[in-house]
Amino acid sequence: AGNRGATTALAWIRREDEPDDGLIYGTASGLVVCWREVSGRETTFEESYCAKLANPGEITAIAFESGSNHLAVSNRNSVVSLFRVGPRIDLHPLFSIVIKNHIPKALAFGKSGEDKEIHTFGLYDGIILPTIYLLPYFGIMLINLLCSSGNVTANLRRGVFCVDDPSQGTALYRYSSWDRVRTYP
């Protein structure tokens, strides 16, 4: 970890217009660090970007959407930021927002109609906050899943997401209705 702090979130990324992979990670000290693949005789990675988020705090989650090359990052200070990932795996800020009384634990990209969304899953409150990121409009909708969330993964093609609910087990939800479909102990 060195002087950057422990790694607290990470994501592999691949831009649709680039053959090489990238790795993005966040640290306990609030840094977002990007590494890009450098092809050669042996595949290696080099650092291509490093910066602190607005209102720095421990990075809690990272999510990437390849179709738009957008990266969402959240931290323990209730900040959710959206970036465009450049071709050299560098980040270009689009916006940041502080969501009061909500500490994001996990992020996922979603879509309702033509609007793209970032879904933030609360660490302690069992709340999912889909935030629409079509600029200049920006809105927040509150949905309570009635569970605490650990990790989250989403499958937009199937319209479902899975929440690691530490008190009950892994829960499968449907995006269209926000209903719990099944709980796996």
Backbone as a ProteinNet text record, in pm:
[ID]
protein_1_A
[PRIMARY]
AGNRGATTALAWIRREDEPDDGLIYGTASGLVVCWREVSGRETTFEESYCAKLANPGEITAIAFESGSNHLAVSNRNSVVSLFRVGPRIDLHPLFSIVIKNHIPKALAFGKSGEDKEIHTFGLYDGIILPTIYLLPYFGIMLINLLCSSGNVTANLRRGVFCVDDPSQGTALYRYSSWDRVRTYP
[TERTIARY]
81.8	0	85.2	200.6	289	221.2	245.6	188.1	47.9	-6.7	-139	-251.1	-218.8	-320	-360.4	-432.5	-475.6	-574.5	-574.3	-670.1	-805.7	-909.9	-1043	-1147.8	-1118.7	-1210.4	-1128.9	-1173	-1101.8	-1194	-1157.9	-1237.3	-1147.6	-1165.1	-1103.4	-1190.3	-1129.8	-1207.7	-1151.1	-1239.2	-1197.4	-1285.9	-1222.5	-1294.7	-1326.1	-1445.6	-1484	-1395.9	-1334.9	-1252.4	-1102.7	-1066.9	-926.6	-905.8	-799.3	-777	-720.8	-660.2	-592.3	-683.7	-656.8	-732	-676.7	-756.4	-712.7	-754.7	-688.2	-722.3	-733.1	-844.7	-865.2	-890.3	-820.7	-842.6	-852.7	-919.6	-933	-867.7	-828.8	-755.6	-826.6	-779.5	-833.8	-808.8	-706	-675.7	-748.9	-836.3	-918.2	-862.6	-759.3	-702.2	-773.4	-786.3	-829.4	-708.7	-667.5	-546	-581.3	-532.7	-557.2	-426	-432.2	-319.7	-368.4	-285.1	-323.6	-226.1	-280.6	-200.6	-106.4	17	116.6	157.6	119.9	149.5	293.3	350.3	487.4	514.6	641.3	672.9	597.1	594.1	517.3	420	300.2	201.9	236.4	245.7	270	171.1	169.4	82.1	165.2	119.6	184.1	76.8	113.6	18.4	-8.7	-136.9	-172.3	-247.2	-289.7	-367.1	-370.5	-366.6	-379.5	-428.7	-541.4	-595.2	-689.1	-713.1	-811.2	-945.8	-1053	-1187.8	-1215.3	-1322.4	-1369.8	-1410.2	-1389.1	-1424.9	-1365.1	-1230.7	-1164.5	-1203	-1214.5	-1240.2	-1214	-1218.9	-1195.9	-1286.2	-1227.4	-1305.3	-1380.8	-1513.2	-1595.8	-1639.2	-1646	-1692.9	-1649.3	-1635.5	-1602.1	-1684.9	-1742.3	-1816	-1783.9	-1775	-1741.8	-1850.3	-1887	-1981.8	-1908.4	-1885.6	-1803.3	-1869.4	-2001.6	-2069	-2047.7	-2037.6	-2019.1	-1879.1	-1799	-1667.8	-1679.4	-1784.3	-1804.5	-1763.7	-1705.7	-1662.8	-1729.4	-1795	-1853.8	-1767.5	-1743.7	-1662.2	-1732.9	-1734.2	-1794.7	-1695.4	-1722.4	-1635.7	-1717.1	-1648.5	-1711.9	-1770.1	-1735	-1790.8	-1914.8	-1981.6	-2109.8	-2098.5	-1979.7	-1959.3	-1972.6	-2047.4	-2051.5	-2004.1	-1902.7	-1845	-1855.5	-1874.9	-1880	-1767.5	-1694.4	-1582.9	-1601.4	-1542.1	-1524.8	-1382.6	-1366.9	-1233.9	-1177.3	-1063.8	-998.8	-924.9	-877.7	-811.6	-680.8	-620.4	-497.2	-527.5	-653.6	-701.2	-672.6	-708.8	-703.3	-847.7	-873.6	-1009.6	-1037.4	-1157.2	-1202.8	-1333.3	-1333.3	-1450.9	-1572.4	-1689.1	-1815.7	-1898.5	-1910.8	-1975.7	-1950.1	-1973	-1969.8	-2088.1	-2142.2	-2253.8	-2235.5	-2277.1	-2279.1	-2422.7	-2443.6	-2576.9	-2582	-2650.1	-2653.6	-2713.4	-2656.5	-2704.7	-2704.3	-2611	-2601.4	-2454.3	-2403.8	-2266.6	-2271.4	-2233.5	-2238.4	-2138.4	-2185.6	-2099.1	-2068.5	-2165.3	-2147.8	-2217.8	-2170.8	-2226.8	-2256.6	-2358.3	-2388.8	-2453.7	-2431.6	-2498.9	-2630.4	-2731.9	-2863.6	-2921.6	-3044.3	-3110.4	-3259.9	-3330.9	-3476.8	-3521.5	-3581.7	-3615.6	-3487.8	-3479	-3358.8	-3260.2	-3300.2	-3215.4	-3117.8	-2991.5	-2890.8	-2887	-2854.1	-2854.6	-2729.7	-2693.3	-2593.1	-2669.9	-2660.9	-2728.2	-2626	-2654	-2566.8	-2638.2	-2568.6	-2624.7	-2564.1	-2649.8	-2604.2	-2538	-2434.9	-2358.6	-2439.4	-2506	-2574	-2725.2	-2776.4	-2917.1	-3009.4	-2956.5	-3041.8	-3111.8	-3055.5	-3120.6	-3041.4	-3113.5	-3052.8	-3099.6	-3007.5	-3040.3	-3003.5	-3095.7	-3062.1	-3050.8	-2941.5	-2921.4	-2909.1	-2993.8	-2992.4	-2879	-2795.2	-2682.2	-2689.2	-2806.3	-2816.9	-2810.7	-2702.3	-2686.4	-2763.2	-2819.8	-2803.3	-2899.7	-2994.1	-3086.5	-3016	-3041.5	-2985.1	-3085.1	-3132.1	-3230.4	-3194.2	-3252.7	-3228.3	-3362.2	-3372.4	-3491.9	-3451.1	-3529.3	-3496.1	-3578.1	-3511.8	-3578.5	-3512.6	-3591.5	-3537.7	-3552.1	-3440	-3442.1	-3466.5	-3469.1	-3491.1	-3385.9	-3262.1	-3151.1	-3024.7	-2922.9	-2793.8	-2722.2	-2633.1	-2567.8	-2418.6	-2367.7	-2224.8	-2188.1	-2145.8	-2114.1	-2239.2	-2234.5	-2346.8	-2291.9	-2364.6	-2332.6	-2462.8	-2455.9	-2576	-2558.7	-2668.9	-2673	-2784.6	-2749.9	-2850.3	-2922.1	-2852.6	-2913.6	-3029.9	-3014.9	-3121.4	-3213.4	-3177.7	-3262.7	-3264.6	-3151.4	-3144.3	-3015.9	-3017.9	-2895.6	-2896.6	-2777.5	-2759.8	-2693.2	-2747.7	-2694.7	-2648.1	-2527.6	-2478.5	-2537.2	-2644.1	-2711.6	-2654.1	-2564.6	-2496.8	-2592.1	-2712	-2803.3	-2887.5	-2907.4	-2996.9	-2934.7	-2833.7	-2774.4	-2773.8	-2735.2	-2732.2	-2873.3	-2912.4	-3049.3	-3048.5	-3136.5	-3152.6	-3275	-3258.3	-3366.1	-3390.8	-3512.1	-3549.5	-3552.6	-3485	-3482.4	-3620.2	-3700	-3827.9	-3923.1	-3918.5	-4012	-3943.3	-3812.1	-3732.8	-3769.5	-3838.4	-3879	-3765.8	-3759.5	-3665.5	-3721.5	-3643.9	-3688.1	-3657.4	-3537.9	-3496	-3382	-3374.2	-3261.5	-3186.9	-3056.4	-2971.5	-2897.5	-2917.9	-2854	-2703.1
-120.8	0	125.7	119.2	235.9	357.3	475.3	599	625.7	537.9	558.7	500.4	414.9	350.1	217	138.9	6.5	16.5	-83.3	-90.5	-131	-52.7	-77	-108.5	-85.2	-116.9	-128.4	-215.3	-225.6	-281.6	-252.5	-299.7	-313.4	-423.8	-438.1	-362.5	-296.9	-227.6	-260.1	-251.9	-262.5	-169.9	-70.1	20	-57	-34.3	-105.6	-68.9	49.9	94.5	73.4	1.3	-23.9	-172.8	-231.6	-374.6	-407.7	-309.9	-338.6	-316.5	-392.6	-382.6	-270.2	-235.5	-141.3	-193	-146.7	-180	-49.4	-29.4	91.8	50.4	116.3	83.3	210	197.3	307	267.8	368.7	341.1	398.7	356.6	405	554.3	607.1	749.9	835.3	774.6	851.1	867.5	794.4	803.9	709.4	752.6	666.3	653.9	529.8	504	415.7	454.1	378	321	197	131.9	83.2	97.1	49.1	-58.8	-151.4	-261.4	-210.8	-257.2	-224.5	-356.1	-374.6	-500.6	-501.3	-615.4	-635.9	-784	-818.7	-961.3	-1019.6	-946.5	-986.5	-873.8	-910.9	-808.7	-749.8	-618.2	-548.1	-431.7	-366.9	-252.1	-133.9	-13.1	109.4	203.3	280.7	376.2	487	518.5	621.1	738.4	725.5	832.3	806.2	915	904.9	1039.4	1040	1164.5	1132.4	1233.9	1220.9	1271.4	1205.8	1253.1	1382.1	1451.4	1566.1	1515.7	1596.5	1558.6	1420.6	1409	1278.5	1195	1067.5	967.7	831.5	729	592.7	560.7	510.8	470.8	342	344.8	230.5	144.5	200.9	122.1	185.1	98.8	140.9	55.2	118.6	44.3	105.3	20.2	64.7	20.5	108.7	76.3	90.4	-20.3	-18.6	52.7	48.6	111.8	261.9	326	470.6	510.4	412.6	437.8	527.4	505.2	580.9	497.2	565.8	503.8	578.5	504.4	563.1	522.4	618.2	594.6	657.7	587.7	645.2	637.8	720.9	715.8	723.7	704	698.7	833.5	941	1073.2	1103.3	998.7	1009.6	1071.8	1073.5	1130.6	1020.3	1050.2	964.7	1050.8	1004.2	1078.2	995.2	1064.4	999.6	1056	966.1	1003	939.8	1000.2	937.5	884.1	758.8	697.5	722.2	790.9	822.2	702.7	714.9	602.7	559	644.3	606.2	563.7	527.1	488.7	601.1	722.4	838.5	884.3	953.5	990	1136.9	1163.4	1299.5	1320.2	1406.9	1422.9	1474.6	1414.7	1462	1530.3	1468.1	1533.6	1455.7	1523.9	1463.2	1515.9	1432.4	1472.3	1409.7	1482.5	1429.5	1390.3	1265.3	1216.8	1208.3	1302.7	1311.6	1186.6	1148.5	1035.2	902.9	887.8	764.4	737	623.4	584.3	471.8	499.1	395.6	283.7	159.8	43	-21.7	-12.3	-72.7	13.8	6	82.4	-11.7	22.3	-50.6	46.6	25.3	105.7	39.9	122.2	73.1	157.9	123.4	198.2	183.3	295.6	290.9	374.2	308.1	376.7	418	545.8	597.9	656.9	668.9	730.6	629.2	668.7	586.2	625	527.3	551.2	492.1	549.6	490.3	447.8	321.3	273.2	265.6	335.1	329.1	247.8	152.4	64.7	103.5	136.4	188.2	83.7	126.5	37.3	-5.5	89.2	58.6	65.6	136.1	172.8	85.3	-9.9	-94.6	-19	92.7	177.4	175.1	165.9	180.8	315.5	392.8	523.9	527.2	500.3	517.1	665.9	706.9	847	857.1	934.2	948	1042.6	1001.5	1087	1142.7	1152.9	1224.1	1373.4	1436	1578.6	1658.8	1776	1848.5	1804.4	1712	1668.6	1572.3	1587.4	1495.7	1480.1	1360.3	1338.3	1218.2	1209.9	1098.4	1039.1	907.5	836.8	741.6	733.6	654	525.9	411.6	282.2	207.4	158.5	85.2	-64.2	-136.6	-280.4	-357.8	-288.9	-351	-456.2	-425	-511.7	-427.3	-473.9	-406.8	-470.1	-394.4	-450.5	-462.7	-575.9	-596.8	-564.7	-663.8	-642.9	-656.6	-597.4	-599.5	-624.1	-702.1	-716.4	-710.3	-652.9	-632.5	-697.5	-750.6	-803.8	-729.8	-621.8	-537.8	-611.7	-699.9	-774.8	-859.6	-917	-999.3	-919.2	-795.2	-710.7	-748.6	-798.5	-840.7	-788.7	-785	-757.6	-843	-871.5	-955	-870.9	-880	-807.2	-908.6	-890.5	-972.1	-912.4	-970.9	-925.3	-1004.2	-942.6	-1017.6	-1080.9	-1026.9	-1081.6	-1198.4	-1210.1	-1313.5	-1404.3	-1359.6	-1435.3	-1351	-1410.2	-1338.4	-1328.2	-1206.4	-1181.7	-1139.2	-1200.2	-1168.2	-1078.6	-962.1	-865.6	-844.4	-804.8	-771	-618.4	-562.4	-417.7	-359.2	-429.7	-372.9	-341.8	-420.5	-401.6	-376	-393.6	-382.1	-490.3	-596.4	-705.2	-804.3	-861.5	-969	-1095.3	-1158.6	-1278.8	-1401.7	-1403.2	-1520.4	-1483.7	-1554.8	-1539.1	-1672.2	-1665.6	-1784.3	-1780.8	-1882.8	-1879.1	-1884.1
0	0	0	59.7	61.4	120.5	62.7	115.8	61	-19.4	-79	5.7	98.6	180.4	119.5	198.4	154.7	38.6	-48.3	-158.5	-101.9	-134	-79.1	-185.3	-311.7	-421.7	-549.2	-641.4	-769.1	-876	-1000.6	-1114.6	-1236.7	-1310.4	-1442.2	-1540.2	-1635.7	-1738.2	-1876.2	-1973.8	-2113.4	-2193.9	-2252.4	-2342.1	-2469.6	-2525.3	-2646.8	-2766	-2763.1	-2875	-2851.4	-2746.6	-2715.3	-2689.8	-2741.4	-2719.7	-2581.3	-2515.7	-2390.1	-2270.1	-2165.8	-2041.1	-1954.9	-1855.4	-1754.3	-1618.3	-1518.1	-1380.2	-1304.3	-1236.1	-1158.3	-1014.9	-923.2	-782.9	-699.6	-586.2	-491.1	-360.8	-283.9	-159.9	-38.7	77.3	204.3	222.2	156.7	169.3	65	-16.1	-109.8	-249	-283.5	-418.1	-513.9	-638.6	-748.5	-840.4	-865.8	-943.1	-1062.5	-1180.4	-1303.3	-1355.2	-1395.8	-1462.4	-1597.2	-1699	-1830.9	-1875	-1952.6	-2004.1	-2111.2	-2105.9	-2206.9	-2271.2	-2395.8	-2463.7	-2511.3	-2506.3	-2551	-2548	-2526.5	-2512.9	-2394.5	-2286.3	-2169	-2138.9	-2100.7	-2066.3	-1931.1	-1928.6	-1803.8	-1793.7	-1681.3	-1659.1	-1613.9	-1653.5	-1607.2	-1555	-1455.2	-1398	-1498.7	-1519.5	-1617	-1554.9	-1427.6	-1364.7	-1214.9	-1137.4	-992.4	-940	-867.1	-811.3	-696.1	-612.5	-504.3	-552.2	-503.8	-532	-457.5	-498.6	-421.6	-283.9	-179.7	-42.7	-11.3	-11.8	-6.6	114.7	93.1	195.9	135.3	216.8	169.3	50.1	-57.3	-175.5	-138.7	-156.9	-117.6	-234.9	-356	-469.9	-601.4	-702.7	-838.8	-934.7	-1037.4	-1140.7	-1276.4	-1379.9	-1514.4	-1610.8	-1704	-1810.7	-1943.6	-2012.1	-2133.1	-2250.4	-2261.7	-2374.7	-2381.2	-2265.6	-2260.7	-2214.1	-2172.7	-2112.8	-1990.1	-1912.1	-1788.7	-1668.8	-1571.6	-1447.4	-1332.2	-1243.1	-1123.2	-1004.2	-915.2	-796.5	-677.9	-563.6	-443	-328.1	-227	-109.5	19.6	130.9	262.9	305.1	237.3	267.8	185.5	135.7	64.8	-73.8	-131.7	-264.9	-370.1	-476.3	-594.8	-711.3	-782	-894.3	-1020.7	-1132.8	-1263	-1348.8	-1415.1	-1501.9	-1638.8	-1739.2	-1869.2	-1870.1	-1909	-1915.3	-2054.5	-2060.1	-2186.8	-2244.5	-2368.6	-2435.8	-2369.7	-2291.6	-2221	-2077	-2051.2	-1918.5	-1818.8	-1860.2	-1772.8	-1750.1	-1640.7	-1603.4	-1629.8	-1682.9	-1710.9	-1633.7	-1531.3	-1446.2	-1523.3	-1497	-1551.4	-1442.4	-1325.3	-1212.6	-1084.3	-972.7	-839.6	-761.9	-675.4	-591.1	-453.4	-350.8	-215.2	-185	-144.9	-109.4	42.4	105.2	250.8	313.9	427.6	507	430.6	338.1	259.6	231.8	279	249.5	148.2	22.9	-80.4	-52	-58.9	-42.6	-176.7	-269.6	-401.7	-504.9	-629.9	-741	-856.8	-933.8	-1056.9	-1153.2	-1281.6	-1383.3	-1417.9	-1441.8	-1479.3	-1589.5	-1629	-1735.5	-1717.6	-1723.1	-1724.2	-1843.6	-1941.5	-2065.4	-2136.3	-2170	-2235.9	-2136.1	-2009	-1907.8	-1849.9	-1843	-1777.4	-1630.8	-1546.8	-1402.8	-1339.5	-1226.7	-1139.8	-1015.6	-978.6	-859	-746.8	-638.4	-521.2	-414.9	-357.9	-256	-122.4	-24.7	103.9	191.6	262.4	349.1	470.7	537.5	662.4	652	553.1	555.6	472.7	396.1	313.3	203.1	162.3	62.6	-67	-176.1	-308.5	-362.4	-414.5	-469.2	-616.7	-707.5	-849.3	-880.7	-937	-970.8	-1122.3	-1181.1	-1326.7	-1366	-1460.3	-1494.7	-1635.4	-1692.5	-1819.3	-1790.9	-1828.5	-1800.6	-1904.2	-1873.7	-1748.5	-1638.5	-1666.7	-1563.7	-1469	-1340.9	-1243.1	-1131.3	-1108.1	-1003.2	-919.3	-802.2	-711.9	-671.6	-678.1	-636.5	-524.3	-418.5	-301.7	-300.3	-289.3	-278.5	-164.2	-69.7	44	17.9	17	-4.8	124.3	237	367.2	399.7	363.5	400.7	400.2	470.9	460.1	341.9	279.5	160.8	181.5	137.2	127	-15.8	-89.5	-230.7	-316.6	-435.3	-527.9	-667.7	-747	-888	-966.6	-1085.9	-1166.5	-1303	-1356.5	-1492	-1563.8	-1633.8	-1698.4	-1810.6	-1878.9	-1988.8	-1937.1	-1820.3	-1761.1	-1669.7	-1641.1	-1558.1	-1411.5	-1360.2	-1220.6	-1156.7	-1024.7	-950	-824.4	-773.4	-655.6	-547.7	-426.1	-311.2	-207.9	-157.2	-46.7	80.5	131.3	252.5	370	450.1	556.6	658.2	674.2	774.8	723.6	589.5	538.2	432.9	365.8	256.3	130	19.4	-108.2	-163.7	-200.5	-246.5	-392.5	-471.8	-612.7	-627.2	-694.5	-714.6	-862.6	-896.2	-1032.8	-1044.3	-1146.8	-1166.7	-1196.5	-1273.8	-1319	-1204.3	-1097.6	-986.5	-853.1	-846.3	-724.3	-622.7	-669.2	-580.9	-563.7	-441.9	-415.1	-477.8	-565.9	-634.6	-551	-492	-416.9	-324.6	-212.1	-119.9	-114.3	-131.1	-123.5	9.2	95.2	227.9	218.3
[MASK]
+++++++++++++++++++++++++++++++++++++++++++++++++++++++++++++++++++++++++++++++++++++++++++++++++++++++++++++++++++++++++++++++++++++++++++++++++++++++++++++++++++++++++++++++++++++++++

